[in-house]
mmCIF file of C-alpha atoms in Angstrom:
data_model
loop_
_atom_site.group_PDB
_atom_site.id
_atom_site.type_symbol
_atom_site.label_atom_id
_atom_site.label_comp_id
_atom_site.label_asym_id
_atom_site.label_seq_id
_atom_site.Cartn_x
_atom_site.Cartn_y
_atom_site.Cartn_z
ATOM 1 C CA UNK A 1 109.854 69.529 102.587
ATOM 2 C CA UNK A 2 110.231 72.083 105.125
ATOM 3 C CA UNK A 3 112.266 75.624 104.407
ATOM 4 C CA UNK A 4 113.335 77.626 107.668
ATOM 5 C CA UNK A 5 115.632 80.907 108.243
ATOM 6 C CA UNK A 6 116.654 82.301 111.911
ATOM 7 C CA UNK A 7 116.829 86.365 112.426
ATOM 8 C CA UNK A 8 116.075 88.018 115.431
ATOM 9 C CA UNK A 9 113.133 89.501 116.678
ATOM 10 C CA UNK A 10 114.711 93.132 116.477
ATOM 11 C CA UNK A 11 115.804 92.582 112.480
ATOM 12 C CA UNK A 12 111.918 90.737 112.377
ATOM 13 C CA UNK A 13 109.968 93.669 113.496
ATOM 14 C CA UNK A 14 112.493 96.081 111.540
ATOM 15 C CA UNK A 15 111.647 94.099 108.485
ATOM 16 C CA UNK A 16 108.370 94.363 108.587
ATOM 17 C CA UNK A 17 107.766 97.975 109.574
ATOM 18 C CA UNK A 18 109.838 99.474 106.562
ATOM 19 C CA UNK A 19 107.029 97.349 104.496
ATOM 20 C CA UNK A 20 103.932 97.404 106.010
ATOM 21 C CA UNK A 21 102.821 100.604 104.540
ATOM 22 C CA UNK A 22 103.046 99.338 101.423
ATOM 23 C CA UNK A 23 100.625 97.266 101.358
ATOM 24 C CA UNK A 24 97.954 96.400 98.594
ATOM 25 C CA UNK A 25 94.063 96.553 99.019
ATOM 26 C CA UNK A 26 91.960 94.012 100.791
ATOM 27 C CA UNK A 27 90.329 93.392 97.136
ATOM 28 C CA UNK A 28 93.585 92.598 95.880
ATOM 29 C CA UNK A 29 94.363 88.974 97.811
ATOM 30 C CA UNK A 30 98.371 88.421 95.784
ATOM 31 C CA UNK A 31 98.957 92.223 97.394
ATOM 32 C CA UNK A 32 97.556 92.224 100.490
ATOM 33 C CA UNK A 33 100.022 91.381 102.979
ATOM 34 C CA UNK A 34 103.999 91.041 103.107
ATOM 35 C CA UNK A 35 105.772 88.684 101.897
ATOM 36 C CA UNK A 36 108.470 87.291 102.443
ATOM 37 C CA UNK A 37 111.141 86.077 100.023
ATOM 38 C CA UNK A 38 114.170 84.084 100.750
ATOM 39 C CA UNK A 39 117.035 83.215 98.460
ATOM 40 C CA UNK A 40 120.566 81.599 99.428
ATOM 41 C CA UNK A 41 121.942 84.737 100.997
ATOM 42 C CA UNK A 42 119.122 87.458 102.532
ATOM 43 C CA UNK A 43 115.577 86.962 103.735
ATOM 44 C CA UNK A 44 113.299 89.921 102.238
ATOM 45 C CA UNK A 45 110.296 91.602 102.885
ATOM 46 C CA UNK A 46 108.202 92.735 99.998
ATOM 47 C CA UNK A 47 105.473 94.983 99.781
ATOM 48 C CA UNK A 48 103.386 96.271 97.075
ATOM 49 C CA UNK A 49 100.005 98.093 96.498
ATOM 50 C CA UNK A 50 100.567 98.652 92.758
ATOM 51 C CA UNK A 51 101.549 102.308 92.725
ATOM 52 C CA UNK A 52 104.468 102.019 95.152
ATOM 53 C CA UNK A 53 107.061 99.141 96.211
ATOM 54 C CA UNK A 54 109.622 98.282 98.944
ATOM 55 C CA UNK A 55 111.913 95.992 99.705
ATOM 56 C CA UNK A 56 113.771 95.522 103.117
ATOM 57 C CA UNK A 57 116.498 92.593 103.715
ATOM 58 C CA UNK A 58 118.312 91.257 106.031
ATOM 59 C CA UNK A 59 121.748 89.311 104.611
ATOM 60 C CA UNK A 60 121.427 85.595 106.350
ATOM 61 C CA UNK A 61 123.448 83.794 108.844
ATOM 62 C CA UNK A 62 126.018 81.076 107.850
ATOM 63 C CA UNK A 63 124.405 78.449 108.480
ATOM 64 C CA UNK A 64 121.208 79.485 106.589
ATOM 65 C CA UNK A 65 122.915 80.309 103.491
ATOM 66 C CA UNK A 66 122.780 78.270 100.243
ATOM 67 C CA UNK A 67 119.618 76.783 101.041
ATOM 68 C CA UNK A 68 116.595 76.535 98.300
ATOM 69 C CA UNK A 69 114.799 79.471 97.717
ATOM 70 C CA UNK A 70 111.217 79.717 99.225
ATOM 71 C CA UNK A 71 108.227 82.274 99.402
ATOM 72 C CA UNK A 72 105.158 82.942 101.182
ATOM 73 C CA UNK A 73 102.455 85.885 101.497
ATOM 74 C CA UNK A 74 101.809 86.947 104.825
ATOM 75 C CA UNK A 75 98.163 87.995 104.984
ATOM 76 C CA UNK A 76 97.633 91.477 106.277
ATOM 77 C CA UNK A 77 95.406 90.336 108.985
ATOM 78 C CA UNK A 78 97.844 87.918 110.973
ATOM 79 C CA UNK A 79 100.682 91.091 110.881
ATOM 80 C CA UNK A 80 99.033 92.582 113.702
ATOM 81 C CA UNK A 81 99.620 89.401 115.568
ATOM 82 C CA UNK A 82 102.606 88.822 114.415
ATOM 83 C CA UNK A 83 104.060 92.166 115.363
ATOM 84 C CA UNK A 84 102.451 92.105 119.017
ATOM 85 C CA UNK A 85 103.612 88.726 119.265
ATOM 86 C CA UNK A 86 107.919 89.760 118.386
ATOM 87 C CA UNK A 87 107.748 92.421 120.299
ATOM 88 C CA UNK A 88 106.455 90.227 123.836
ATOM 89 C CA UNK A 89 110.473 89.091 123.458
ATOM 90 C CA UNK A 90 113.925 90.313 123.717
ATOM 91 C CA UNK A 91 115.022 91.952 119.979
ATOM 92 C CA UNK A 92 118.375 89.670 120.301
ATOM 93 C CA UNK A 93 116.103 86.999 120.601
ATOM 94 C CA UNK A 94 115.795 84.050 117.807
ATOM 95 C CA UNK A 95 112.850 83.058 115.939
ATOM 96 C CA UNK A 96 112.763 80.259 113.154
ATOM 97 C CA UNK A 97 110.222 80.573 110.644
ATOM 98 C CA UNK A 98 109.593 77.563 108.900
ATOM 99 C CA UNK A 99 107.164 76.505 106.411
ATOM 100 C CA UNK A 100 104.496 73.904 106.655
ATOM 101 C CA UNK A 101 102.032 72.407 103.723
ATOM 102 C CA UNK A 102 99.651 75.439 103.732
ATOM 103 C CA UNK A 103 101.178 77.685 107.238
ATOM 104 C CA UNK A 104 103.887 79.430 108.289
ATOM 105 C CA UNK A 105 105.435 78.659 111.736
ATOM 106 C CA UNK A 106 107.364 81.182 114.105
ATOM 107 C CA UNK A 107 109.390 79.855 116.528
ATOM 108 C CA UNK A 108 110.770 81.688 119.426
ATOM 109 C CA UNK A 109 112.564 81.134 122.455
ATOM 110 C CA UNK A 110 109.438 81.360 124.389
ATOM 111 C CA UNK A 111 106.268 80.675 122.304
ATOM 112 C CA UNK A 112 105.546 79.813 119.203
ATOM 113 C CA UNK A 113 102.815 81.334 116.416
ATOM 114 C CA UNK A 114 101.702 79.495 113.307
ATOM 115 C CA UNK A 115 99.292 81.083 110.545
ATOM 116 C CA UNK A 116 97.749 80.126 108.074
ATOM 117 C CA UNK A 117 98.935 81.114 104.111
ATOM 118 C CA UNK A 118 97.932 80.847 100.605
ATOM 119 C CA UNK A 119 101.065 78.881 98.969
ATOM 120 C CA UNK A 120 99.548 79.564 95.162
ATOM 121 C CA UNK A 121 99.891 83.483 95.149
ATOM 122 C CA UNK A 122 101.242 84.914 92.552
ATOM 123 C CA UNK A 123 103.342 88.012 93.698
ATOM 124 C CA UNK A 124 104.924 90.575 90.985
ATOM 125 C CA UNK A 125 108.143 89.590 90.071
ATOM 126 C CA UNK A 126 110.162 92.459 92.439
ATOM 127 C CA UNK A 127 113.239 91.691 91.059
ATOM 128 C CA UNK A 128 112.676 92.534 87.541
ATOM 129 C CA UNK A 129 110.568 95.825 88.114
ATOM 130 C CA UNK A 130 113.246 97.280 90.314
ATOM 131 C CA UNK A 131 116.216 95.798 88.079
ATOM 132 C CA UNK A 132 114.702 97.500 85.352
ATOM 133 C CA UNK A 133 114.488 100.916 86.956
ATOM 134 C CA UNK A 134 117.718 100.843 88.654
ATOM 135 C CA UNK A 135 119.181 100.335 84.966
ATOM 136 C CA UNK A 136 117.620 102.781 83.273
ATOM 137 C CA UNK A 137 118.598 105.361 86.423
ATOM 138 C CA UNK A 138 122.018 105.058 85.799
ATOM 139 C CA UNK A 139 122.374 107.890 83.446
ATOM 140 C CA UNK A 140 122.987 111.383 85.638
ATOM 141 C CA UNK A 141 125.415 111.760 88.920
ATOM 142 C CA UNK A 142 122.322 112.810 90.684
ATOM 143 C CA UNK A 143 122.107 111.077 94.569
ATOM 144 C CA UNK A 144 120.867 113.447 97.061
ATOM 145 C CA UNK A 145 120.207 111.981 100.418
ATOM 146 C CA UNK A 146 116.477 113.020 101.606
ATOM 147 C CA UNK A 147 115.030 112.240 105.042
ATOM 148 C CA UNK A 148 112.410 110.410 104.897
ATOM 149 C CA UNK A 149 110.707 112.258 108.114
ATOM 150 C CA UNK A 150 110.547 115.457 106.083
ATOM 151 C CA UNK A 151 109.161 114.378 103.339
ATOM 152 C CA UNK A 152 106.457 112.946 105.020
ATOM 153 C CA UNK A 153 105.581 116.606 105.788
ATOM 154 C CA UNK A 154 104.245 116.823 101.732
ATOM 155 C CA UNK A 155 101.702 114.789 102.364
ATOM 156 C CA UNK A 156 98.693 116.831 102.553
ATOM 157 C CA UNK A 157 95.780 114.272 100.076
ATOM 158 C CA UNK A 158 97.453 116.331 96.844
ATOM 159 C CA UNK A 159 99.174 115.107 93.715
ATOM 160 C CA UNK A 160 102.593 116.335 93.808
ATOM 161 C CA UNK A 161 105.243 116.928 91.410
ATOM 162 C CA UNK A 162 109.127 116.795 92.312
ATOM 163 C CA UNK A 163 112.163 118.227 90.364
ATOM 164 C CA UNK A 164 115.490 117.331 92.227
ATOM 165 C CA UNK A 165 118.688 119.501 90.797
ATOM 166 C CA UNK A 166 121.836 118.082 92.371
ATOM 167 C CA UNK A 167 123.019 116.483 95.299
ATOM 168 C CA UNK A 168 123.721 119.455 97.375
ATOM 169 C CA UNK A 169 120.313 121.637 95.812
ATOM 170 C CA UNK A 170 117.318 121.526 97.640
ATOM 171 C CA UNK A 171 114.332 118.898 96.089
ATOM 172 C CA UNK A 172 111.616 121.183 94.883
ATOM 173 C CA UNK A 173 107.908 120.196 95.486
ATOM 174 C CA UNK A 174 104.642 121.426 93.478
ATOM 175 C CA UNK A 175 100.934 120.588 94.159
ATOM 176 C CA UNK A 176 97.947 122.698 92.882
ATOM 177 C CA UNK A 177 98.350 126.287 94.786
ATOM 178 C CA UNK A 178 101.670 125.192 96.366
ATOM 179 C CA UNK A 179 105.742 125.052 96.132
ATOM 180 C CA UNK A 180 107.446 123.279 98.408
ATOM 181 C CA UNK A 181 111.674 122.673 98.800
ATOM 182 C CA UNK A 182 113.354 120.425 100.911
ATOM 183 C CA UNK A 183 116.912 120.397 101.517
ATOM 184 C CA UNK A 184 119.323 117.134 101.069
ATOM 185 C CA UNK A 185 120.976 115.825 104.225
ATOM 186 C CA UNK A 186 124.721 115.801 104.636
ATOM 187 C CA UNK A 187 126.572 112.995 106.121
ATOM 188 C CA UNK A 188 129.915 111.458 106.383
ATOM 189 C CA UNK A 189 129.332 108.319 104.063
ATOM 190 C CA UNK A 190 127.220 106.593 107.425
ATOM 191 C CA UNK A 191 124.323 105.794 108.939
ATOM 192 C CA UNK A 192 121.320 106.572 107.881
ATOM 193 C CA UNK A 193 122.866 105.727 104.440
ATOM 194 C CA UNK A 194 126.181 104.174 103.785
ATOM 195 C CA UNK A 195 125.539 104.136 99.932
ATOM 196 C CA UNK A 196 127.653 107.687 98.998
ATOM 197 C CA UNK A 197 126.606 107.604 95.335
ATOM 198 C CA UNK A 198 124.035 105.857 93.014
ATOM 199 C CA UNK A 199 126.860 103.030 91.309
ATOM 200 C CA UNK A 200 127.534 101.679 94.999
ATOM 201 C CA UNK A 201 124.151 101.353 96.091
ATOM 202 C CA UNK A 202 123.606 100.063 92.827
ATOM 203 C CA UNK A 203 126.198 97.264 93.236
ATOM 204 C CA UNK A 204 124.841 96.582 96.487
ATOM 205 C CA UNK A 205 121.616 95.343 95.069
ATOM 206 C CA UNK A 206 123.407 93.800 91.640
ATOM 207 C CA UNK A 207 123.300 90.273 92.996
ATOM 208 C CA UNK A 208 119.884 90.034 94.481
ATOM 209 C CA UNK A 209 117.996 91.798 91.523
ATOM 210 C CA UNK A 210 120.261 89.547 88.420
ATOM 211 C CA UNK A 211 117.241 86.997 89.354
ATOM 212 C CA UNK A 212 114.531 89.222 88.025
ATOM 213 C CA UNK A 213 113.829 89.540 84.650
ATOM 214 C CA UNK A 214 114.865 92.042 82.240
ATOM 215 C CA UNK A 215 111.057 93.319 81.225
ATOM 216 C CA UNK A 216 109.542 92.873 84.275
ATOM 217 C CA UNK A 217 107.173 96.695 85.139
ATOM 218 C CA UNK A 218 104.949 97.729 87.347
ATOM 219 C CA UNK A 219 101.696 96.935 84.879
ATOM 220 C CA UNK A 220 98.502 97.747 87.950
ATOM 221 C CA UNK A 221 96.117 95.754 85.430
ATOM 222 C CA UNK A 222 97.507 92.798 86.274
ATOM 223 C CA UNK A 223 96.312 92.808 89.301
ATOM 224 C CA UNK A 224 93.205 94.810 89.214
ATOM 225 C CA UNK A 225 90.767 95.204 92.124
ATOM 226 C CA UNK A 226 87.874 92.978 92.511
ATOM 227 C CA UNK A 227 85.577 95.103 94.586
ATOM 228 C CA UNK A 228 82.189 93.736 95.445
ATOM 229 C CA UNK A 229 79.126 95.331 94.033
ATOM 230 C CA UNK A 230 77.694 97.295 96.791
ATOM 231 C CA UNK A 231 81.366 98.180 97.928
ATOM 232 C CA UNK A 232 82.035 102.086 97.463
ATOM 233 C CA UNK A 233 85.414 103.587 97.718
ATOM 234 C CA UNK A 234 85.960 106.879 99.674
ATOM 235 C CA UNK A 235 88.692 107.660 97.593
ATOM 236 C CA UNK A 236 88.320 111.018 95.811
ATOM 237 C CA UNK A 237 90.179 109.952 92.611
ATOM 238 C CA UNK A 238 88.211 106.549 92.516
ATOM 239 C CA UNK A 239 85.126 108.333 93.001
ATOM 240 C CA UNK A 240 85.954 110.608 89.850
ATOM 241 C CA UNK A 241 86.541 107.662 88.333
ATOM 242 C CA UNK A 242 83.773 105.278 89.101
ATOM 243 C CA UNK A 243 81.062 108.477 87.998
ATOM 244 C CA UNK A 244 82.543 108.953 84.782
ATOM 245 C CA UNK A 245 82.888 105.062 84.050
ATOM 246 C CA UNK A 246 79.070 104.797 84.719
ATOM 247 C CA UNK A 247 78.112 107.801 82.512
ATOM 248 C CA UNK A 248 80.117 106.484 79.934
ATOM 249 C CA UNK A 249 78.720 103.110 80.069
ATOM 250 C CA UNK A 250 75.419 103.802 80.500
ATOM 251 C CA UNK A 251 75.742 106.006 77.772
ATOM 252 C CA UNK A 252 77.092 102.896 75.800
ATOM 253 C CA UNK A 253 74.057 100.579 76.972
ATOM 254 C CA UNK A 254 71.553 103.608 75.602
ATOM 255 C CA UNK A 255 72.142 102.568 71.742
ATOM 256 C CA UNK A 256 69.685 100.155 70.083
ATOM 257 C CA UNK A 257 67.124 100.221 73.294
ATOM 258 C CA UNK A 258 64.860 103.226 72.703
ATOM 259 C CA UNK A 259 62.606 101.046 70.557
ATOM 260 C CA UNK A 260 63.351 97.520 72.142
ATOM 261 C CA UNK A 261 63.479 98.466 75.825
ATOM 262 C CA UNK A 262 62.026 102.039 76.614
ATOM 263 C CA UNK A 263 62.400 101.187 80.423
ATOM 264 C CA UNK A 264 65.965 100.277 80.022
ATOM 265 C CA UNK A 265 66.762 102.780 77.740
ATOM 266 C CA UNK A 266 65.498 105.921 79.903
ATOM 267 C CA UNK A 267 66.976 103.955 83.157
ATOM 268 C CA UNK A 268 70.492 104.152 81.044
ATOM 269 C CA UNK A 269 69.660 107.816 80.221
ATOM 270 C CA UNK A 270 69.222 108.576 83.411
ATOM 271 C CA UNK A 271 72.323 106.694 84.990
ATOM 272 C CA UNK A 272 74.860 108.887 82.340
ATOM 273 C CA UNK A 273 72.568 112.017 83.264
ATOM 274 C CA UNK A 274 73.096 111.811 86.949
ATOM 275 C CA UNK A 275 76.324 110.118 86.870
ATOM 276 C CA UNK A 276 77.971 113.681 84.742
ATOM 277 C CA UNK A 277 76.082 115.525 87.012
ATOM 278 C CA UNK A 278 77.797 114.124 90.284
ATOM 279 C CA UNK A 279 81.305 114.242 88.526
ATOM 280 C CA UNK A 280 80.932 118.054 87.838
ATOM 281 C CA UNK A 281 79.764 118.457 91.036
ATOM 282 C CA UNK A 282 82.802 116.634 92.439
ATOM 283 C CA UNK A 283 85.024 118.198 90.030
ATOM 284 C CA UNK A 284 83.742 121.535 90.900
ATOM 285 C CA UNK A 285 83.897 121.318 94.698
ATOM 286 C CA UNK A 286 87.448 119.714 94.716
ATOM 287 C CA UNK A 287 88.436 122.783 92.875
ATOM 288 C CA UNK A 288 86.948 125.252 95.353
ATOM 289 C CA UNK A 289 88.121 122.644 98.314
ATOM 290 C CA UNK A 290 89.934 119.898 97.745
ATOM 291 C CA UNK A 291 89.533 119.024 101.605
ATOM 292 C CA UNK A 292 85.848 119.894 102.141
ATOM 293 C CA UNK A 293 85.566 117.777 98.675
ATOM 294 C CA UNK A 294 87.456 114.600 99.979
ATOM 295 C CA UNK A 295 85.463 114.723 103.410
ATOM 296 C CA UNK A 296 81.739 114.858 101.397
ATOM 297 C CA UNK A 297 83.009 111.554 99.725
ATOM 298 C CA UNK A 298 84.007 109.806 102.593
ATOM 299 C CA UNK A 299 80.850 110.512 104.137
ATOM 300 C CA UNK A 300 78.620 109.905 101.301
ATOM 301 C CA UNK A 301 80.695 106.453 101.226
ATOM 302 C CA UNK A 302 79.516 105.325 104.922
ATOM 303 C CA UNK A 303 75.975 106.622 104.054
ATOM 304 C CA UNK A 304 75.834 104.319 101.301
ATOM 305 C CA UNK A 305 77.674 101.449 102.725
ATOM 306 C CA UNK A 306 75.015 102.046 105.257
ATOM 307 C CA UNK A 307 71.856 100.525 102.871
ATOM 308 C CA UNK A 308 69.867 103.832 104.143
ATOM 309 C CA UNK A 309 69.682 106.556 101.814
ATOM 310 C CA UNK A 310 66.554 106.428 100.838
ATOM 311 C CA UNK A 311 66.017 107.628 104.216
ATOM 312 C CA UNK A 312 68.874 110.000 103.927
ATOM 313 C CA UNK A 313 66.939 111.398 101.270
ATOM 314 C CA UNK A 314 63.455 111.690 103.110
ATOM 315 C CA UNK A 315 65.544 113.210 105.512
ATOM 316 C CA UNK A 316 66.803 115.728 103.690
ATOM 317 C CA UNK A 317 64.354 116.794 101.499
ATOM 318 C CA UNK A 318 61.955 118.106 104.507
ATOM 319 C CA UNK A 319 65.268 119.809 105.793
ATOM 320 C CA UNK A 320 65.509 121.503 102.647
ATOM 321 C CA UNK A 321 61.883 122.274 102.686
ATOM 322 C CA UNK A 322 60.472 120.108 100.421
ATOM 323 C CA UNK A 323 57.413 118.143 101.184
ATOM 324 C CA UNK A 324 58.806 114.322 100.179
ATOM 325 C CA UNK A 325 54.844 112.746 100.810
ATOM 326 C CA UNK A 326 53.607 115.205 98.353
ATOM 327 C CA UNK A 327 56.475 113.346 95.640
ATOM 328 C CA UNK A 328 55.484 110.190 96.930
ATOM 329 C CA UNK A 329 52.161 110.631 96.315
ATOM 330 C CA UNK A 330 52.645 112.065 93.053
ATOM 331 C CA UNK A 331 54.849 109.134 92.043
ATOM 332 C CA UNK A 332 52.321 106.329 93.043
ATOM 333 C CA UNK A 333 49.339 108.663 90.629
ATOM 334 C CA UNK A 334 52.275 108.532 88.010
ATOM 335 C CA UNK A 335 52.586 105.044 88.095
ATOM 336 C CA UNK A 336 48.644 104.337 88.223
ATOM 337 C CA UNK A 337 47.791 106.243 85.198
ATOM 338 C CA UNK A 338 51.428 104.174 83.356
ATOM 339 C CA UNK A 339 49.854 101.198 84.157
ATOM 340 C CA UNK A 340 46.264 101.811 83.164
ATOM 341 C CA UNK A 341 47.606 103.208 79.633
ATOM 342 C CA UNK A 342 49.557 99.738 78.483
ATOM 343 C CA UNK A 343 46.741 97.724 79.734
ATOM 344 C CA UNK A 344 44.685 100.259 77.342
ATOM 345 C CA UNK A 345 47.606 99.435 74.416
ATOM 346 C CA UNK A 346 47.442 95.706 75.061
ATOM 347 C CA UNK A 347 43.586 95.884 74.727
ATOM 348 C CA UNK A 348 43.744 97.601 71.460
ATOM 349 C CA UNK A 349 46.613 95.440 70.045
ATOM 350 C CA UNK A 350 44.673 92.388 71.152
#
């Protein structure tokens, strides 16, 4: 059975740039991409990457409301496309997007695009995670308007911390070494935001949320990442937390091999050993420079994605004035003389 829904090109594009940045990670296949949700009255666009959400919609024509509801997950590689492709055409200009078996099918008045979806995504349920925190944000008068452009100004790689005090108070803004304020913006009850006070935009959003569920949240484990092996983030906070998982665990994998395993147990030793060390490193740089720390990550992330640090290492060592032959030569002696003593072992066992 095929589902369609008509909106112009301009609403389209609009729908899809409020969401976009929203977006999950390519390791997280329900997340990445936007998707688009239609009941019997609006046609949304959904976007989440786990630590933030947004919904845009766009209230339906006549003649497409009271149809079934339908869904489908735009993959974040056709939205390039699919954004050069609306805006080739007039914004008053009509496209139908229609569903197929296992596609989704744009048709405009001109050309028309098709790609290729997943139908068996699961995507959070939206409805209940914002239902639930609209109701429980109904205590307090509180409903400053805040533009959006300023705010954007904040965003310097930090963790920041917001207290807002009233509607006509100024939004304060902390990070490590740093205070902030922002003042609300005044308007007449119009655009940019018709909603004057938290119970009307609440209403406004009444009918379309009533669908989600009452216990619905934001849980990020339920849709963890599934990196690849060799895949290393160049996120600073990731990083932070990828050393101290490995000392941890490889302090875990340590017990009950020192007698079993002596390899395995001083190649454990040595993961935790290195893996604190490069944590209070991290920790101690980011501290000094949070900037200068987030650029040695991202670099050391290319290197490694790069398969060459071995060279990288070679490399450096002579810059530093080391003589990296000498180790290698050393090692290679070191490994000789291992050998030669457990063949002497296994002759005396035998």
């Amino acid at each position: 059975m095929t589902l369609s829904v008509t909106i112009n090109a301009h609403q389209l594009g609009r729908l899809i740039d409020k969401t976009i940045n929203h977006m999950g990670s390519e390791y997280v296949e329900p997340l990445h991409g936007i998707r688009l949700d239609v009941d019997s009255k609006y046609l949304y666009s959904v976007a989440s990457d786990r630590y933030t959400i947004a919904v845009a919609r766009y209230e339906l024509n006549h003649g497409d409301q009271g149809q079934e509801p339908w869904a489908r997950t735009i993959p974040a590689d056709h939205l390039r496309s699919i954004r050069e492709w609306i805006q080739s055409m007039k914004g008053a200009g009509l496209i139908t997007i229609s569903t197929a078996k296992d596609r989704l099918v744009f048709e405009g008045p001109q050309t028309d695009l098709s790609i290729a979806v997943t139908t068996g995504l699961e995507f959070p349920d939206w409805r209940g995670i914002l239902r639930k925190q609209l109701e429980q944000a109904t205590e307090g008068e509180t409903f400053p308007a805040l533009n959006s452009g300023f705010l954007a100004r904040f965003n310097h790689g930090d963790i920041i911390r917001a207290r807002m005090i009233g509607d006509q108070k100024p939004l304060l803004v902390f990070a490590e070494d740093f205070l902030g304020a922002q003042m609300p913006t005044r308007y007449a009850g119009i655009y940019p935001c018709k909603e004057e006070s938290f119970d009307v935009a609440h209403k406004s959003w009444l009918w379309t949320l009533a669908a989600g569920s009452k216990d619905a949240d934001m849980d990020g484990a339920a849709y963890e990442e599934e990196r690849p092996l060799y895949d290393v983030t160049a996120d600073i906070r990731e990083t932070g937390e990828v050393l101290l998982q490995q000392t941890l665990r490889s302090g875990w994998d340590m017990h009950g091999k020192s007698k079993e395993k002596p390899d395995e147990f001083l190649a454990h030793c040595l993961a935790a050993v290195n893996g604190w060390m490069a944590f209070r490193y991290l920790d101690a740089l980011y501290n000094v420079d949070p900037r200068a720390a987030a650029s040695v990550v991202a670099e050391v992330a290319d290197e490694l994605d790069s398969g060459e640090i071995g060279e990288f290492a070679w490399d450096a060592a002579k810059s530093a004035g080391f003589d990296p032959d000498k180790w290698h030569g050393e090692y290679e002696a070191h490994k000789q003389e291992r050998a030669k003593k457990q063949a002497a072992e296994t002759d005396t066992a035998a």
